[in-house]
Short mmCIF file of N, CA and C in Angstrom, two decimals:
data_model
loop_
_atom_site.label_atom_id
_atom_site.label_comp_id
_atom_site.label_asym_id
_atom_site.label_seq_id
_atom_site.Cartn_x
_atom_site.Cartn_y
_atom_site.Cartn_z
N UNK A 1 -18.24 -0.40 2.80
CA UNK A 1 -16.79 -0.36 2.93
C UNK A 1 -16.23 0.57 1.85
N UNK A 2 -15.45 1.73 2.37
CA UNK A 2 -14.61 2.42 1.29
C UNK A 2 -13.28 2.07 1.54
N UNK A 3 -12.52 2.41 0.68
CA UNK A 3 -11.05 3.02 0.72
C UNK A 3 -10.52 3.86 -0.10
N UNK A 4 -10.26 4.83 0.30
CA UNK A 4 -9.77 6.53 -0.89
C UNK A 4 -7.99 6.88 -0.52
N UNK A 5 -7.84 6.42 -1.67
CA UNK A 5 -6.37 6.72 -1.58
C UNK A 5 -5.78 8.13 -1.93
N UNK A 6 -4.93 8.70 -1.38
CA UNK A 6 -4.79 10.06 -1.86
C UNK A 6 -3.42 10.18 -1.71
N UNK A 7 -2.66 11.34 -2.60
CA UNK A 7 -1.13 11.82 -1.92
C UNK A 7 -0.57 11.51 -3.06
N UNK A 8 -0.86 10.96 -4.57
CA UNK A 8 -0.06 10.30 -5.91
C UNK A 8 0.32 11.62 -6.58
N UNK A 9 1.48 11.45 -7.19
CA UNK A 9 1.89 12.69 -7.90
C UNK A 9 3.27 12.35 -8.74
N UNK A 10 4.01 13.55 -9.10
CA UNK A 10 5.37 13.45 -9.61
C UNK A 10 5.82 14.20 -9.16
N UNK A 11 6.92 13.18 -8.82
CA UNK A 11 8.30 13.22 -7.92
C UNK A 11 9.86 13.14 -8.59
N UNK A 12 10.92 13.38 -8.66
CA UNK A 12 12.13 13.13 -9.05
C UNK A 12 12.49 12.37 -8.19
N UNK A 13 13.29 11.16 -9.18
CA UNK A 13 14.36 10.30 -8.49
C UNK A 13 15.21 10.59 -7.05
N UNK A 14 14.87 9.83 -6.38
CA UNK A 14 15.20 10.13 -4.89
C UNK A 14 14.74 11.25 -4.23
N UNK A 15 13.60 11.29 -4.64
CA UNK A 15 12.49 12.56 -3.94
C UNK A 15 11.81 11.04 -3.07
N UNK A 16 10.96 11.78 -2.25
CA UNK A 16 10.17 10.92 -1.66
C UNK A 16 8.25 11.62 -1.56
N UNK A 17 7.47 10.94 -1.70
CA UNK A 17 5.79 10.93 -1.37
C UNK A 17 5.48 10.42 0.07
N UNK A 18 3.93 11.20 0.08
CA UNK A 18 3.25 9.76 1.24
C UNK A 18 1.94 9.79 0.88
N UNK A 19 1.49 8.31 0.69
CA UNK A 19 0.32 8.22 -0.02
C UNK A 19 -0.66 8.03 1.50
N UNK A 20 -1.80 8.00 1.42
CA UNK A 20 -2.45 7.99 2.56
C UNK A 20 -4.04 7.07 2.12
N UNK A 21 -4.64 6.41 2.99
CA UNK A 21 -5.38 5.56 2.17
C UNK A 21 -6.55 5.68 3.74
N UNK A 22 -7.54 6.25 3.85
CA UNK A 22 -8.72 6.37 4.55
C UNK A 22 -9.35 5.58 4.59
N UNK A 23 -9.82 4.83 5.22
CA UNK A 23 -10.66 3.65 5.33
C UNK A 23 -11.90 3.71 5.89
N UNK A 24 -13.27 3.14 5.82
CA UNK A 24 -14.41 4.12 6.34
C UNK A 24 -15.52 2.82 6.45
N UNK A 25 -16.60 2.55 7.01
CA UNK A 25 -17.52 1.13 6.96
C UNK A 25 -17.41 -0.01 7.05
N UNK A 26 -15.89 -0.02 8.33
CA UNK A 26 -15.81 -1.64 9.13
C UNK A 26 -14.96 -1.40 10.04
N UNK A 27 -14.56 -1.82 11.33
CA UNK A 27 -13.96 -1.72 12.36
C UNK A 27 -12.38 -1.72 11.33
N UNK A 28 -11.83 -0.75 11.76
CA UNK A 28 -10.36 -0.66 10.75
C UNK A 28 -9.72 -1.76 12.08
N UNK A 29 -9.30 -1.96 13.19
CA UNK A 29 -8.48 -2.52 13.58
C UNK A 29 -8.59 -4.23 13.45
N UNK A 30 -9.93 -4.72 13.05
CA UNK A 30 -10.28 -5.98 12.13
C UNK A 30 -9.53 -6.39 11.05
N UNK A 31 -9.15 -5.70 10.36
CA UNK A 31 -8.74 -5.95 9.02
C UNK A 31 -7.01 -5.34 8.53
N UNK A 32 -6.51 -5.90 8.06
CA UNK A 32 -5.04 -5.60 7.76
C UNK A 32 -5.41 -4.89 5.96
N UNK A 33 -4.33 -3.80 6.16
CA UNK A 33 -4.34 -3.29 5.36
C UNK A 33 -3.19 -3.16 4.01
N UNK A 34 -3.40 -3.75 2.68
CA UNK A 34 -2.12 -3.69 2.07
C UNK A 34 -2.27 -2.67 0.82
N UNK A 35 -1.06 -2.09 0.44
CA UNK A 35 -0.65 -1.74 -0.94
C UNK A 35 -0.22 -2.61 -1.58
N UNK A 36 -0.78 -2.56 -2.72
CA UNK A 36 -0.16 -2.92 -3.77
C UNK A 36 -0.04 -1.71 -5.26
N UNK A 37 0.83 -2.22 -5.79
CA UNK A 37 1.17 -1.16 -7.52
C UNK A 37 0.97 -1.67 -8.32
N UNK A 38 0.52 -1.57 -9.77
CA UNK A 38 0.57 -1.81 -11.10
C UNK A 38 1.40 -1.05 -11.93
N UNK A 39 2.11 -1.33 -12.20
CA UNK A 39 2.63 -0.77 -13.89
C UNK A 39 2.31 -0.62 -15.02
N UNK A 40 2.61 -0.25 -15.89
CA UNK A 40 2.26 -0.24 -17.30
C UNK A 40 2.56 -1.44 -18.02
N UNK A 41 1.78 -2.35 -18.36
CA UNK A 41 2.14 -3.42 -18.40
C UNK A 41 2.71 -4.87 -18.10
N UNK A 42 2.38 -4.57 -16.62
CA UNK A 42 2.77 -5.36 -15.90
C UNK A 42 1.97 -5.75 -15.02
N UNK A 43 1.75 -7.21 -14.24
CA UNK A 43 0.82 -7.02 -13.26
C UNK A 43 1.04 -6.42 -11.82
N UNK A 44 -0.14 -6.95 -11.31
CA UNK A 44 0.07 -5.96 -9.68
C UNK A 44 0.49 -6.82 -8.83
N UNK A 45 1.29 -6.01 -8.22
CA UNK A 45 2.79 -6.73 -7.07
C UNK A 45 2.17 -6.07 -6.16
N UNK A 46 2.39 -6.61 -4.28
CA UNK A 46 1.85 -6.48 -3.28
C UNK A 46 3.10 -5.40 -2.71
N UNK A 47 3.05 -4.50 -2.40
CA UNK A 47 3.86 -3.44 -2.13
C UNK A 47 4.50 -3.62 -0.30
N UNK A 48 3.43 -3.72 0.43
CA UNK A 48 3.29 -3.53 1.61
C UNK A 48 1.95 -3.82 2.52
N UNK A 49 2.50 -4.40 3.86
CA UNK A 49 0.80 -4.32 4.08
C UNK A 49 1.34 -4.32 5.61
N UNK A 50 0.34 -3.70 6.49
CA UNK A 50 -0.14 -3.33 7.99
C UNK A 50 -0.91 -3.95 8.63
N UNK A 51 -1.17 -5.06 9.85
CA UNK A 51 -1.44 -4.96 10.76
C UNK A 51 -2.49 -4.13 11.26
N UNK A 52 -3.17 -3.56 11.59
CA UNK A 52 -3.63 -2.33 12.58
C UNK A 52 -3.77 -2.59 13.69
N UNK A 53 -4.17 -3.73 14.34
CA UNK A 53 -3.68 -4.11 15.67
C UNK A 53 -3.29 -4.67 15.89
N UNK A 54 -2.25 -5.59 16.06
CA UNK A 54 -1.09 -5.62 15.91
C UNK A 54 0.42 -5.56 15.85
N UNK A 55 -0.06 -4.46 14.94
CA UNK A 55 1.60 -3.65 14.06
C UNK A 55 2.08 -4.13 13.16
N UNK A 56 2.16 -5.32 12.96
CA UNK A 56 3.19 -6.19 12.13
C UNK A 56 2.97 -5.59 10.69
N UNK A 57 4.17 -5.15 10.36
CA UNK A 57 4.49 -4.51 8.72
C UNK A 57 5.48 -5.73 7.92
N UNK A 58 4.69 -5.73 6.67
CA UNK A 58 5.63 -6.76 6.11
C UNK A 58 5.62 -5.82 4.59
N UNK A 59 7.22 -6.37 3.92
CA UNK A 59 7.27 -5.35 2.51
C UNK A 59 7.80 -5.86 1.61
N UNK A 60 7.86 -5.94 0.43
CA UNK A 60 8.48 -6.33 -1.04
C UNK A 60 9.94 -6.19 -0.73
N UNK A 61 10.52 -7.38 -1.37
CA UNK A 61 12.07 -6.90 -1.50
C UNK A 61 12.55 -5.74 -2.03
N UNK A 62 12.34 -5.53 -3.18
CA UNK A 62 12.18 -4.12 -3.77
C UNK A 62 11.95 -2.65 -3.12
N UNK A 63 11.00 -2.66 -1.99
CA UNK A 63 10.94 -1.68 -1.07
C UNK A 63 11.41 -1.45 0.07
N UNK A 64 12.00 -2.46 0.46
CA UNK A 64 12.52 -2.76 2.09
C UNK A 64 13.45 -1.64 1.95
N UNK A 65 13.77 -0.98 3.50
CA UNK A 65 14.57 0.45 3.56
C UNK A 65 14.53 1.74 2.91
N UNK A 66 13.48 1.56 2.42
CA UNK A 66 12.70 2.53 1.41
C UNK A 66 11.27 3.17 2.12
N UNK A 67 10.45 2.05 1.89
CA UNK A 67 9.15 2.44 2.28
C UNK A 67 8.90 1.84 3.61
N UNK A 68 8.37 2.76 4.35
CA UNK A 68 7.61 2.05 5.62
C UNK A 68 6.00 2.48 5.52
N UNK A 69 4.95 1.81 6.60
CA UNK A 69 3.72 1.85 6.34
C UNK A 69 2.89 2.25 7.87
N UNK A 70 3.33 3.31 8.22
CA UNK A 70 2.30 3.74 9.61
C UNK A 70 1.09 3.86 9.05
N UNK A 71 0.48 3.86 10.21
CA UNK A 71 -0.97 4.00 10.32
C UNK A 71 -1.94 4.60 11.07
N UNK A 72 -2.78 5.24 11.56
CA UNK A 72 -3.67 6.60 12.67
C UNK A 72 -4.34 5.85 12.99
N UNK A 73 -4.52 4.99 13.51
CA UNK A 73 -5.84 3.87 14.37
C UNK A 73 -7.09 5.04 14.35
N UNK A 74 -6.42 6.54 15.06
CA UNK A 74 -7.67 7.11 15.45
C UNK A 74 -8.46 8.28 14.09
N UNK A 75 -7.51 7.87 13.35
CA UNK A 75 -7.95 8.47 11.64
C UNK A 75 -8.48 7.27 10.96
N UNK A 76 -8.48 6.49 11.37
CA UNK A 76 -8.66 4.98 10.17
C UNK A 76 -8.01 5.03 8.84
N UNK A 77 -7.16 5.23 8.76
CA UNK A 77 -5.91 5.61 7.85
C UNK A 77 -4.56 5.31 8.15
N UNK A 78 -4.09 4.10 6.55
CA UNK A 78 -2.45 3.98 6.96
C UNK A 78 -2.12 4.37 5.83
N UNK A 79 -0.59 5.00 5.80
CA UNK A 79 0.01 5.73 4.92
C UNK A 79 1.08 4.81 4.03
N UNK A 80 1.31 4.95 3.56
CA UNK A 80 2.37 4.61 2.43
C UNK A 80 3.49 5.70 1.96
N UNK A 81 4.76 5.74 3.13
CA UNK A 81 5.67 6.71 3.26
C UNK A 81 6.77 5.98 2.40
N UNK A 82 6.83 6.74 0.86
CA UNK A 82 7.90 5.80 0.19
C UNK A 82 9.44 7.21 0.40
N UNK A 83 10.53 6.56 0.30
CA UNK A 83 11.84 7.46 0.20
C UNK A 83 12.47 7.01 -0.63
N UNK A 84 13.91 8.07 -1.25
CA UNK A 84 14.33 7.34 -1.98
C UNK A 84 13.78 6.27 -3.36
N UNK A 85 12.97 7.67 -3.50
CA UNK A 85 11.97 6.73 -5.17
C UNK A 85 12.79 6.55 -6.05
N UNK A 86 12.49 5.87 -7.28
CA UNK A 86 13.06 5.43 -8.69
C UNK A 86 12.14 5.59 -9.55
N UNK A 87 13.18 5.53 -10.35
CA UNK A 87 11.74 5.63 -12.09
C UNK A 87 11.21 4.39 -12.10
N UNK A 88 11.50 2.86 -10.97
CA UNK A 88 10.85 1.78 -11.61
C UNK A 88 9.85 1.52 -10.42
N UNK A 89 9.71 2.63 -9.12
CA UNK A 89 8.43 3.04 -8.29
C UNK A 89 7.19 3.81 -9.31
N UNK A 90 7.36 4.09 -10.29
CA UNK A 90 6.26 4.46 -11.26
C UNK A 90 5.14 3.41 -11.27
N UNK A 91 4.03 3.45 -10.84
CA UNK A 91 2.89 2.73 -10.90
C UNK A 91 1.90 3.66 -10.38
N UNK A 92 0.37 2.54 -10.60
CA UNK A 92 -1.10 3.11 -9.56
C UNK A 92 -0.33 2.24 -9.14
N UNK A 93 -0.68 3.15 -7.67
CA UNK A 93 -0.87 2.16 -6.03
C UNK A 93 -2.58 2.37 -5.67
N UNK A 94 -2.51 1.51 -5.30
CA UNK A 94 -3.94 0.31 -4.27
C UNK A 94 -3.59 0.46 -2.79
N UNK A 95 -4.43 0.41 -2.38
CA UNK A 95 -4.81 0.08 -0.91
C UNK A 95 -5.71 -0.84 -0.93
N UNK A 96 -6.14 -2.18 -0.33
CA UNK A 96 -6.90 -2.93 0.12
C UNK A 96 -7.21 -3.42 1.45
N UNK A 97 -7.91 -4.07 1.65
CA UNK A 97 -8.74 -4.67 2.93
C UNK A 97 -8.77 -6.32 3.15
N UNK A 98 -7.76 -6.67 4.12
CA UNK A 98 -7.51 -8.18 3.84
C UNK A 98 -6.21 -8.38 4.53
N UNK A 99 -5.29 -9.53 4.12
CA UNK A 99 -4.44 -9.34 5.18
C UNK A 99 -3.40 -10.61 4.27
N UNK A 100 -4.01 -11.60 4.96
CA UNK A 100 -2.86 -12.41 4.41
C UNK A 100 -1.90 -13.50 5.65
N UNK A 101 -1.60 -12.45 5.97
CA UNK A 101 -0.62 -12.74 7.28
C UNK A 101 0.99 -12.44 6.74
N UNK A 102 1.75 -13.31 7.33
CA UNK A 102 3.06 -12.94 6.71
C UNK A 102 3.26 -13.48 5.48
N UNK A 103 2.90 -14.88 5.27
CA UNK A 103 3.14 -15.52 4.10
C UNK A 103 2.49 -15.10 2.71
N UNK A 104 1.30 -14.63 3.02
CA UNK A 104 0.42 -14.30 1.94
C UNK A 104 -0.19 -12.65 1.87
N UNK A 105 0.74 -11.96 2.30
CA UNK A 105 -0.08 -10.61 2.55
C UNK A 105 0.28 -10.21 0.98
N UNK A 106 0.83 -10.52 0.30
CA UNK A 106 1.23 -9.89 -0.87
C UNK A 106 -0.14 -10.98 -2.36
N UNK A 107 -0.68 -11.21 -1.77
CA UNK A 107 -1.68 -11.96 -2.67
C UNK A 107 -2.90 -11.41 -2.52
N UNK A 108 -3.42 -11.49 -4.15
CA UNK A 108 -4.22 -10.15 -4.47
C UNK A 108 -5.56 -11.20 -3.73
N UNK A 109 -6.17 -12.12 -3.77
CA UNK A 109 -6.89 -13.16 -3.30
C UNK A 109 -7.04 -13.31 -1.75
N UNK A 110 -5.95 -12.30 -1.15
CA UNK A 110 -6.55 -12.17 0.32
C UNK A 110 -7.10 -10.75 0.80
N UNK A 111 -7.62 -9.94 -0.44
CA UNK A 111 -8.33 -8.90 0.05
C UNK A 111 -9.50 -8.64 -0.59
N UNK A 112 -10.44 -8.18 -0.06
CA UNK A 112 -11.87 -8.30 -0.61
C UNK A 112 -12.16 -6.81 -1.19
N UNK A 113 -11.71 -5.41 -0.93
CA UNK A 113 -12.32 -4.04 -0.82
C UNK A 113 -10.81 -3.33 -1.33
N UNK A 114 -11.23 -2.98 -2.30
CA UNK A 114 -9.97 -1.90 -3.05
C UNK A 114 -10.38 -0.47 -3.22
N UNK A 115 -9.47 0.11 -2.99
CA UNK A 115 -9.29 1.39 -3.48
C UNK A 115 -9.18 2.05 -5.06
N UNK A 116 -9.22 3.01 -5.39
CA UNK A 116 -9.84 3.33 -6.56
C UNK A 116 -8.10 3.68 -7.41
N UNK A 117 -7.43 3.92 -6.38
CA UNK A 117 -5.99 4.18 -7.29
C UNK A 117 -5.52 5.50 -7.00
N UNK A 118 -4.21 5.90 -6.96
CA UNK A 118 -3.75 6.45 -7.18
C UNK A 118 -2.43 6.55 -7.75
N UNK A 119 -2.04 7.72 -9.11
CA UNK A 119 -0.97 7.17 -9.75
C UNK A 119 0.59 7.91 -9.10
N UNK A 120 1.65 7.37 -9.15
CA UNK A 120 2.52 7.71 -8.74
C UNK A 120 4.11 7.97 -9.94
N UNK A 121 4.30 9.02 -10.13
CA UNK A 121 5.11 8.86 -11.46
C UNK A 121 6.62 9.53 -10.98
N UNK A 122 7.65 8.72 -11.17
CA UNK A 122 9.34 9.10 -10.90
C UNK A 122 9.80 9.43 -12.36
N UNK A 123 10.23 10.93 -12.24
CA UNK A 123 10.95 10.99 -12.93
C UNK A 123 12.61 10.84 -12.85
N UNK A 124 13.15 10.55 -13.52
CA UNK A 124 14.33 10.16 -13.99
C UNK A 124 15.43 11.12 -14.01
#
């Protein structure tokens, strides 16, 4: 099982990214896929997470109308399309393998296979 996250960079305040997260060594439409971020000192908050078959997208208060989370069934890859960034979207983002459902997709304990990181920095 991999997951390679790619697309992290610096952006200005109300610029927007899209992170993209490849998935590779298990049926991708099995498994729900989430982001999560870390901060600098802070722990890691569940950002977003996908469905792949499905659909069902669920998202942080913090991101709602901001970020949405498509996905390429036939790439095995879902993206992380954030808009409208802030300096307090500054974190690594994660991609994982796991799910949750609605209640629990944001808990680090329902995914088994992480991604290696990528950092995302707003400037101000």
């Amino acid at each position: 099982v991999q997951l390679v996250e790619s697309g992290g960079g610096l952006v200005q305040s109300g610029g927007s990214l899209r992170l993209s997260c490849a998935a590779s060594g298990f049926t991708f439409d099995d498994y729900a896929i989430g982001w999560f971020r870390q901060a600098p000192g802070k722990e890691r908050e569940g950002v977003s997470c996908i469905d792949p078959s499905g659909g069902s997208t669920y998202y942080a208060d913090s991101v709602k109308g901001r970020f949405t989370v498509p996905s390429n069934n036939a790439k095995n890859t879902v993206y992380l399309q954030m808009n409208s960034l802030k300096p307090e979207d500054t974190a690594v983002y994660y991609c994982a393998r796991g799910g949750g459902g609605e209640y629990f997709w944001g808990s680090e304990w329902e995914y088994d296979y992480w991604g290696q990181g990528t950092q995302v920095t707003v400037s101000s």
